[in-house]
């Protein structure tokens, strides 16, 4: 193998290496083992099966490996946890092949190559990946390479168009017909045309904001929320779920006008993530709201639910803070929270701005090396308490 070592290193004699010399080793020479991904959330009324591998339908905790093909039906949602804590989210109607998922004895993160043939994919890639550890997402018309970042990729076979949207970090993105990649930073996106060429980089549109709400008839009450229109928005997207993580029973709808129907509200908050979509199909930055309607006007407080589906009695570290213009008040800070049936609730919250973090290890879904994977999540939302009476 020495010839391969000499080819990629500027050295004259491998027996005479100075202290501090950086020696590159060809990836194909490293001992590798299969890595794996674990289903950490799933919302679907019909069974979802891999096209390769196990014939059993996917469920929370199911392990998928290299070569798996996952087709997500309409109105369904799946998310996968990688060994290094990176998260892959597959919304409605996405089709993904895990082309490469393996790990070597030197690098801490797995090598990942994903092929998206339809729909959209959302990724939160853990920071700290080596420059030499590939994490690549491909569509028929584009290629994206990343390290630690949060981004989304879309591809429509019908429209022969694609999108790359970066929420944080840097993504090297190029169309299949482009000679070189562009560095796309947080808050920016780039559309890819049907010829496989990247178009001009665009600033992602801001989300629509809540303005007011009016109640409709019904018990529990329903509401119509008025949103602020966003200039240059072609339409809006509202993702909804009954948990702050936006997992579990998650749905998505396109809004042609800045107006949102919120059905059957109770004292348990419903979460809505709002974003604007440009004429080129780029989905903008996100704003998350939590809506609730307590039965008593005397007790204007609500509860919020969080998902921790893989905790399995493991202690959860959790913080919840309420933010005002003057200060940030920590309401909950614990390292020993326990979930029940994969969930936990925080009750008695007044209206306001909140930020949260949670983390826990998953020993029951230990990876192929036998060590637990750590889940780390964070988010923010504005809790709005709506009254059925004027």
CSV table of C-alpha atoms in Angstrom, one decimal:
chain,number,residue,atom,x,y,z
A,1,UNK,CA,0.0,0.0,0.0
A,2,UNK,CA,3.0,2.4,0.1
A,3,UNK,CA,2.5,3.5,-3.5
A,4,UNK,CA,-1.0,4.7,-2.5
A,5,UNK,CA,0.5,6.6,0.4
A,6,UNK,CA,3.2,8.3,-1.8
A,7,UNK,CA,0.6,9.3,-4.4
A,8,UNK,CA,-1.4,11.6,-2.1
A,9,UNK,CA,1.5,12.9,0.2
A,10,UNK,CA,4.3,15.2,-0.7
A,11,UNK,CA,7.0,13.1,0.9
A,12,UNK,CA,10.3,11.8,-0.4
A,13,UNK,CA,10.9,9.0,2.2
A,14,UNK,CA,8.3,7.6,4.5
A,15,UNK,CA,11.1,6.4,6.8
A,16,UNK,CA,12.1,10.1,7.4
A,17,UNK,CA,9.1,11.9,8.7
A,18,UNK,CA,9.7,15.1,10.7
A,19,UNK,CA,7.7,15.7,13.9
A,20,UNK,CA,4.5,17.4,13.1
A,21,UNK,CA,4.2,16.0,9.6
A,22,UNK,CA,0.6,15.4,8.5
A,23,UNK,CA,0.2,12.1,6.7
A,24,UNK,CA,-2.9,11.4,4.6
A,25,UNK,CA,-4.1,7.9,4.4
A,26,UNK,CA,-6.4,6.8,1.5
A,27,UNK,CA,-9.9,6.1,2.7
A,28,UNK,CA,-10.0,2.8,0.9
A,29,UNK,CA,-7.1,1.5,3.1
A,30,UNK,CA,-9.0,2.0,6.4
A,31,UNK,CA,-10.8,-0.8,8.1
A,32,UNK,CA,-14.6,0.0,7.9
A,33,UNK,CA,-17.7,-1.4,9.6
A,34,UNK,CA,-21.4,-0.8,8.8
A,35,UNK,CA,-23.0,2.1,10.5
A,36,UNK,CA,-26.7,2.5,11.1
A,37,UNK,CA,-29.6,4.9,11.5
A,38,UNK,CA,-32.4,4.6,13.9
A,39,UNK,CA,-36.0,5.7,13.4
A,40,UNK,CA,-36.6,8.3,16.0
A,41,UNK,CA,-40.0,9.6,14.9
A,42,UNK,CA,-42.7,8.4,12.6
A,43,UNK,CA,-46.1,9.8,11.7
A,44,UNK,CA,-48.2,7.8,9.2
A,45,UNK,CA,-51.6,6.0,9.0
A,46,UNK,CA,-50.2,3.4,6.6
A,47,UNK,CA,-47.2,1.1,7.1
A,48,UNK,CA,-43.9,2.3,5.7
A,49,UNK,CA,-41.5,-0.4,4.5
A,50,UNK,CA,-38.0,-0.3,3.2
A,51,UNK,CA,-37.7,-1.3,-0.4
A,52,UNK,CA,-34.5,-3.2,0.6
A,53,UNK,CA,-33.6,-4.9,3.8
A,54,UNK,CA,-36.2,-6.0,6.4
A,55,UNK,CA,-39.7,-6.6,5.2
A,56,UNK,CA,-41.1,-5.4,8.5
A,57,UNK,CA,-42.7,-1.9,8.5
A,58,UNK,CA,-40.8,0.9,10.1
A,59,UNK,CA,-41.4,1.7,13.7
A,60,UNK,CA,-39.8,3.9,16.4
A,61,UNK,CA,-36.5,2.3,17.2
A,62,UNK,CA,-36.2,0.4,13.8
A,63,UNK,CA,-32.6,0.2,12.6
A,64,UNK,CA,-31.8,0.9,8.9
A,65,UNK,CA,-28.5,0.4,7.2
A,66,UNK,CA,-26.6,1.2,4.0
A,67,UNK,CA,-28.6,0.4,0.9
A,68,UNK,CA,-32.0,1.1,2.5
A,69,UNK,CA,-34.6,2.9,0.3
A,70,UNK,CA,-37.4,4.7,2.2
A,71,UNK,CA,-40.5,6.1,0.4
A,72,UNK,CA,-42.5,8.3,2.6
A,73,UNK,CA,-46.2,8.4,1.6
A,74,UNK,CA,-48.2,11.6,1.4
A,75,UNK,CA,-49.2,13.1,4.7
A,76,UNK,CA,-46.5,11.1,6.5
A,77,UNK,CA,-43.2,12.0,8.2
A,78,UNK,CA,-40.1,10.1,9.3
A,79,UNK,CA,-36.9,11.1,11.0
A,80,UNK,CA,-33.7,9.1,11.4
A,81,UNK,CA,-30.9,9.4,14.0
A,82,UNK,CA,-27.3,8.7,12.9
A,83,UNK,CA,-24.6,7.3,15.2
A,84,UNK,CA,-23.0,10.8,15.6
A,85,UNK,CA,-26.3,12.4,16.6
A,86,UNK,CA,-27.0,13.9,13.2
A,87,UNK,CA,-30.8,13.9,12.3
A,88,UNK,CA,-32.4,13.3,8.9
A,89,UNK,CA,-36.0,14.3,8.5
A,90,UNK,CA,-38.1,13.1,5.6
A,91,UNK,CA,-41.4,15.0,5.2
A,92,UNK,CA,-44.4,14.0,3.1
A,93,UNK,CA,-43.8,12.2,-0.2
A,94,UNK,CA,-40.0,12.1,0.0
A,95,UNK,CA,-38.0,9.2,-1.5
A,96,UNK,CA,-34.5,8.6,-0.2
A,97,UNK,CA,-31.8,6.0,-0.7
A,98,UNK,CA,-29.1,5.6,2.0
A,99,UNK,CA,-26.3,4.9,-0.5
A,100,UNK,CA,-23.4,4.9,1.9
A,101,UNK,CA,-23.5,4.6,5.7
A,102,UNK,CA,-20.3,3.2,7.2
A,103,UNK,CA,-17.6,4.1,9.8
A,104,UNK,CA,-13.9,3.5,10.0
A,105,UNK,CA,-11.6,3.1,13.0
A,106,UNK,CA,-10.1,6.6,12.9
A,107,UNK,CA,-12.9,9.1,12.3
A,108,UNK,CA,-15.6,9.7,15.0
A,109,UNK,CA,-18.4,10.4,12.5
A,110,UNK,CA,-19.8,8.0,9.9
A,111,UNK,CA,-19.3,8.5,6.1
A,112,UNK,CA,-22.8,9.3,4.7
A,113,UNK,CA,-24.1,9.6,1.1
A,114,UNK,CA,-27.8,10.1,0.5
A,115,UNK,CA,-29.6,10.1,-2.8
A,116,UNK,CA,-32.9,12.0,-2.8
A,117,UNK,CA,-35.0,11.1,-5.8
A,118,UNK,CA,-38.2,12.9,-4.9
A,119,UNK,CA,-39.5,15.4,-2.4
A,120,UNK,CA,-37.5,17.2,0.4
A,121,UNK,CA,-35.1,16.3,3.1
A,122,UNK,CA,-34.2,18.3,6.2
A,123,UNK,CA,-30.8,17.7,7.9
A,124,UNK,CA,-29.2,18.7,11.1
A,125,UNK,CA,-25.6,17.5,10.8
A,126,UNK,CA,-23.6,17.5,14.1
A,127,UNK,CA,-20.7,19.8,14.3
A,128,UNK,CA,-17.1,18.5,14.6
A,129,UNK,CA,-17.0,16.3,11.6
A,130,UNK,CA,-13.6,16.0,10.0
A,131,UNK,CA,-13.0,17.7,6.7
A,132,UNK,CA,-12.1,14.3,5.3
A,133,UNK,CA,-15.3,12.6,6.4
A,134,UNK,CA,-17.9,12.8,3.6
A,135,UNK,CA,-21.5,13.8,4.2
A,136,UNK,CA,-23.0,14.2,0.8
A,137,UNK,CA,-26.6,14.7,-0.4
A,138,UNK,CA,-27.3,14.1,-4.1
A,139,UNK,CA,-30.4,14.6,-6.3
A,140,UNK,CA,-30.6,13.8,-10.1
A,141,UNK,CA,-29.6,17.5,-10.7
A,142,UNK,CA,-27.4,18.6,-7.8
A,143,UNK,CA,-24.7,17.6,-5.3
A,144,UNK,CA,-24.3,19.0,-1.7
A,145,UNK,CA,-21.3,18.4,0.6
A,146,UNK,CA,-21.4,19.5,4.3
A,147,UNK,CA,-19.7,19.3,7.6
A,148,UNK,CA,-21.7,20.6,10.6
A,149,UNK,CA,-24.8,22.5,9.5
A,150,UNK,CA,-28.6,22.7,9.3
A,151,UNK,CA,-30.0,22.7,5.8
A,152,UNK,CA,-32.7,21.4,3.5
A,153,UNK,CA,-32.7,19.9,0.0
A,154,UNK,CA,-35.6,19.6,-2.4
A,155,UNK,CA,-36.2,18.0,-5.8
A,156,UNK,CA,-39.3,17.6,-8.0
A,157,UNK,CA,-39.1,15.1,-10.9
A,158,UNK,CA,-42.3,16.7,-12.3
A,159,UNK,CA,-40.9,20.3,-12.4
A,160,UNK,CA,-37.3,19.2,-13.0
A,161,UNK,CA,-36.2,21.7,-10.4
A,162,UNK,CA,-34.4,21.6,-7.1
A,163,UNK,CA,-33.5,23.8,-4.1
A,164,UNK,CA,-30.9,24.0,-1.4
A,165,UNK,CA,-31.7,26.1,1.7
A,166,UNK,CA,-29.1,26.7,4.5
A,167,UNK,CA,-30.3,27.6,8.0
A,168,UNK,CA,-26.9,27.4,9.7
A,169,UNK,CA,-23.3,26.6,8.8
A,170,UNK,CA,-22.0,26.2,5.3
A,171,UNK,CA,-23.0,23.9,2.4
A,172,UNK,CA,-20.9,23.4,-0.7
A,173,UNK,CA,-23.6,23.1,-3.4
A,174,UNK,CA,-23.5,22.7,-7.2
A,175,UNK,CA,-25.7,21.6,-10.0
A,176,UNK,CA,-24.7,18.4,-11.9
A,177,UNK,CA,-23.7,20.6,-14.9
A,178,UNK,CA,-21.7,23.1,-12.8
A,179,UNK,CA,-17.9,23.0,-12.9
A,180,UNK,CA,-17.5,24.1,-9.3
A,181,UNK,CA,-19.5,24.4,-6.1
A,182,UNK,CA,-20.8,27.5,-4.4
A,183,UNK,CA,-20.4,28.0,-0.6
A,184,UNK,CA,-24.0,28.6,0.7
A,185,UNK,CA,-24.1,30.1,4.2
A,186,UNK,CA,-26.9,30.4,6.7
A,187,UNK,CA,-29.9,32.4,5.6
A,188,UNK,CA,-29.2,31.8,1.9
A,189,UNK,CA,-30.4,29.4,-0.7
A,190,UNK,CA,-29.9,28.5,-4.3
A,191,UNK,CA,-32.4,27.0,-6.9
A,192,UNK,CA,-31.2,24.3,-9.4
A,193,UNK,CA,-32.7,24.2,-12.8
A,194,UNK,CA,-33.6,21.2,-14.9
A,195,UNK,CA,-30.3,21.4,-16.8
A,196,UNK,CA,-28.5,20.8,-13.5
A,197,UNK,CA,-27.2,24.4,-13.2
A,198,UNK,CA,-27.3,26.5,-10.1
A,199,UNK,CA,-29.1,29.8,-10.5
A,200,UNK,CA,-28.4,33.0,-8.5
A,201,UNK,CA,-28.0,32.7,-4.8
A,202,UNK,CA,-31.0,34.2,-2.9
A,203,UNK,CA,-31.7,35.4,0.6
A,204,UNK,CA,-34.3,33.2,2.2
A,205,UNK,CA,-37.6,34.9,2.8
A,206,UNK,CA,-38.7,35.7,6.4
A,207,UNK,CA,-41.7,33.8,7.8
A,208,UNK,CA,-45.2,35.3,8.1
A,209,UNK,CA,-46.0,36.6,11.6
A,210,UNK,CA,-49.1,36.2,13.7
A,211,UNK,CA,-51.3,39.3,13.7
A,212,UNK,CA,-54.7,38.3,15.2
A,213,UNK,CA,-57.2,35.5,15.6
A,214,UNK,CA,-61.0,35.2,15.5
A,215,UNK,CA,-62.9,32.3,16.9
A,216,UNK,CA,-65.4,30.1,15.0
A,217,UNK,CA,-68.2,28.0,16.4
A,218,UNK,CA,-67.4,24.7,18.1
A,219,UNK,CA,-66.4,23.2,21.4
A,220,UNK,CA,-63.4,22.9,21.7
A,221,UNK,CA,-63.2,26.2,19.8
A,222,UNK,CA,-61.5,26.7,16.4
A,223,UNK,CA,-59.8,29.8,15.2
A,224,UNK,CA,-58.8,31.6,12.0
A,225,UNK,CA,-55.4,33.3,12.5
A,226,UNK,CA,-54.5,36.3,10.3
A,227,UNK,CA,-50.8,36.4,9.4
A,228,UNK,CA,-48.7,39.3,8.1
A,229,UNK,CA,-48.1,38.9,4.3
A,230,UNK,CA,-44.5,38.6,3.1
A,231,UNK,CA,-43.4,40.5,0.0
A,232,UNK,CA,-42.2,38.2,-2.8
A,233,UNK,CA,-43.8,35.1,-1.2
A,234,UNK,CA,-45.5,32.8,-3.7
A,235,UNK,CA,-47.2,30.9,-0.9
A,236,UNK,CA,-46.7,29.8,2.7
A,237,UNK,CA,-46.1,26.5,4.5
A,238,UNK,CA,-47.6,25.6,7.9
A,239,UNK,CA,-46.2,22.4,9.6
A,240,UNK,CA,-48.2,21.4,12.6
A,241,UNK,CA,-47.8,18.9,15.5
A,242,UNK,CA,-48.9,18.5,19.1
A,243,UNK,CA,-45.3,18.4,20.3
A,244,UNK,CA,-42.7,21.2,20.5
A,245,UNK,CA,-40.2,19.0,18.6
A,246,UNK,CA,-42.7,18.9,15.7
A,247,UNK,CA,-42.6,15.2,15.6
A,248,UNK,CA,-45.3,12.6,16.4
A,249,UNK,CA,-48.5,13.4,14.4
A,250,UNK,CA,-47.1,16.0,12.1
A,251,UNK,CA,-49.0,17.5,9.1
A,252,UNK,CA,-48.1,20.0,6.5
A,253,UNK,CA,-50.2,22.3,4.4
A,254,UNK,CA,-49.7,25.0,1.8
A,255,UNK,CA,-51.3,28.4,2.4
A,256,UNK,CA,-52.1,30.4,-0.7
A,257,UNK,CA,-53.0,33.4,1.5
A,258,UNK,CA,-51.6,34.6,4.8
A,259,UNK,CA,-54.4,33.0,6.8
A,260,UNK,CA,-54.3,29.9,9.1
A,261,UNK,CA,-57.1,27.7,10.3
A,262,UNK,CA,-56.5,26.3,13.8
A,263,UNK,CA,-59.0,23.5,14.7
A,264,UNK,CA,-60.3,22.4,18.1
A,265,UNK,CA,-57.9,24.1,20.5
A,266,UNK,CA,-57.6,23.0,24.2
A,267,UNK,CA,-55.3,23.8,27.0
A,268,UNK,CA,-52.6,21.6,25.5
A,269,UNK,CA,-50.8,23.7,23.0
A,270,UNK,CA,-50.7,22.9,19.2
A,271,UNK,CA,-47.5,23.9,17.5
A,272,UNK,CA,-47.3,25.5,14.1
A,273,UNK,CA,-44.1,26.2,12.2
A,274,UNK,CA,-44.6,28.9,9.5
A,275,UNK,CA,-42.4,29.7,6.5
A,276,UNK,CA,-42.6,31.6,3.2
A,277,UNK,CA,-41.9,30.1,-0.2
A,278,UNK,CA,-40.3,32.1,-3.0
A,279,UNK,CA,-41.2,32.0,-6.7
A,280,UNK,CA,-38.2,29.6,-7.3
A,281,UNK,CA,-39.5,27.2,-4.6
A,282,UNK,CA,-37.0,28.2,-1.9
A,283,UNK,CA,-38.5,27.6,1.6
A,284,UNK,CA,-37.5,30.5,3.9
A,285,UNK,CA,-36.6,30.7,7.5
A,286,UNK,CA,-39.0,29.5,10.2
A,287,UNK,CA,-41.1,30.9,13.0
A,288,UNK,CA,-42.7,28.5,15.5
A,289,UNK,CA,-45.9,29.3,17.4
A,290,UNK,CA,-47.8,27.4,20.1
A,291,UNK,CA,-51.6,28.0,20.3
A,292,UNK,CA,-53.9,27.0,23.1
A,293,UNK,CA,-57.3,27.9,24.5
A,294,UNK,CA,-57.9,27.0,28.2
A,295,UNK,CA,-61.6,26.2,29.1
A,296,UNK,CA,-61.5,28.8,31.9
A,297,UNK,CA,-60.9,32.5,31.3
A,298,UNK,CA,-59.7,32.6,35.0
A,299,UNK,CA,-56.8,30.4,34.4
A,300,UNK,CA,-54.9,31.6,31.3
A,301,UNK,CA,-52.2,29.0,31.4
A,302,UNK,CA,-51.5,26.0,29.1
A,303,UNK,CA,-49.3,22.9,28.8
A,304,UNK,CA,-46.8,22.0,26.2
A,305,UNK,CA,-45.6,18.4,25.3
A,306,UNK,CA,-42.2,17.3,24.2
A,307,UNK,CA,-41.2,14.1,22.4
A,308,UNK,CA,-38.3,11.9,23.6
A,309,UNK,CA,-39.2,8.6,21.8
A,310,UNK,CA,-35.9,6.8,22.3
A,311,UNK,CA,-35.3,7.8,25.9
A,312,UNK,CA,-36.5,4.5,27.3
A,313,UNK,CA,-36.3,5.5,31.0
A,314,UNK,CA,-32.9,7.2,30.4
A,315,UNK,CA,-32.5,10.5,32.3
A,316,UNK,CA,-33.2,13.6,30.2
A,317,UNK,CA,-31.4,16.9,30.6
A,318,UNK,CA,-34.0,19.6,29.9
A,319,UNK,CA,-34.1,23.4,30.2
A,320,UNK,CA,-37.0,25.8,29.5
A,321,UNK,CA,-36.6,29.6,29.6
A,322,UNK,CA,-39.0,32.4,29.2
A,323,UNK,CA,-37.7,35.4,27.4
A,324,UNK,CA,-38.7,39.1,27.7
A,325,UNK,CA,-37.2,42.3,26.4
A,326,UNK,CA,-35.5,42.8,29.7
A,327,UNK,CA,-34.3,39.4,30.7
A,328,UNK,CA,-34.3,35.6,30.3
A,329,UNK,CA,-35.9,33.6,33.2
A,330,UNK,CA,-35.0,29.9,33.6
A,331,UNK,CA,-38.3,28.1,34.5
A,332,UNK,CA,-37.0,24.5,34.3
A,333,UNK,CA,-33.5,23.1,34.6
A,334,UNK,CA,-33.0,19.4,35.3
A,335,UNK,CA,-30.7,16.5,34.4
A,336,UNK,CA,-33.1,13.8,35.7
A,337,UNK,CA,-36.3,14.2,33.8
A,338,UNK,CA,-38.2,11.0,32.9
A,339,UNK,CA,-40.4,10.5,29.9
A,340,UNK,CA,-43.6,8.4,29.9
A,341,UNK,CA,-44.5,6.6,26.7
A,342,UNK,CA,-41.8,8.6,24.9
A,343,UNK,CA,-43.2,12.0,26.0
A,344,UNK,CA,-43.3,14.5,28.8
A,345,UNK,CA,-45.3,17.7,29.5
A,346,UNK,CA,-44.6,21.1,31.1
A,347,UNK,CA,-47.8,22.5,32.5
A,348,UNK,CA,-49.0,25.9,33.8
A,349,UNK,CA,-47.2,28.1,31.2
A,350,UNK,CA,-48.5,31.7,30.6
A,351,UNK,CA,-48.3,33.3,27.1
A,352,UNK,CA,-44.8,34.5,26.1
A,353,UNK,CA,-41.6,33.7,24.3
A,354,UNK,CA,-39.8,30.4,25.2
A,355,UNK,CA,-36.6,28.6,24.4
A,356,UNK,CA,-35.8,25.0,25.3
A,357,UNK,CA,-33.0,22.4,25.1
A,358,UNK,CA,-33.1,18.6,25.7
A,359,UNK,CA,-30.6,15.8,25.5
A,360,UNK,CA,-30.4,12.2,26.4
A,361,UNK,CA,-28.5,9.0,25.5
A,362,UNK,CA,-30.1,6.0,23.8
A,363,UNK,CA,-28.5,2.9,25.2
A,364,UNK,CA,-31.3,0.6,24.0
A,365,UNK,CA,-30.5,1.6,20.4
A,366,UNK,CA,-26.8,1.3,20.8
A,367,UNK,CA,-24.9,1.6,17.5
A,368,UNK,CA,-22.9,-1.1,15.9
A,369,UNK,CA,-19.9,-0.2,18.1
A,370,UNK,CA,-21.9,-0.9,21.2
A,371,UNK,CA,-21.8,2.7,22.5
A,372,UNK,CA,-24.9,4.9,23.0
A,373,UNK,CA,-25.9,7.7,20.7
A,374,UNK,CA,-26.6,11.1,22.1
A,375,UNK,CA,-29.7,13.1,21.0
A,376,UNK,CA,-29.5,16.8,21.4
A,377,UNK,CA,-32.3,19.1,20.4
A,378,UNK,CA,-33.2,22.8,20.9
A,379,UNK,CA,-35.9,25.2,19.8
A,380,UNK,CA,-38.0,28.2,20.5
A,381,UNK,CA,-41.6,29.1,20.2
A,382,UNK,CA,-44.1,31.9,21.1
A,383,UNK,CA,-47.0,30.7,23.2
A,384,UNK,CA,-50.3,32.4,22.3
A,385,UNK,CA,-53.4,31.9,24.4
A,386,UNK,CA,-56.6,32.4,22.3
A,387,UNK,CA,-59.9,33.1,23.9
A,388,UNK,CA,-63.2,31.9,22.2
A,389,UNK,CA,-64.9,35.1,23.3
A,390,UNK,CA,-64.1,38.6,22.1
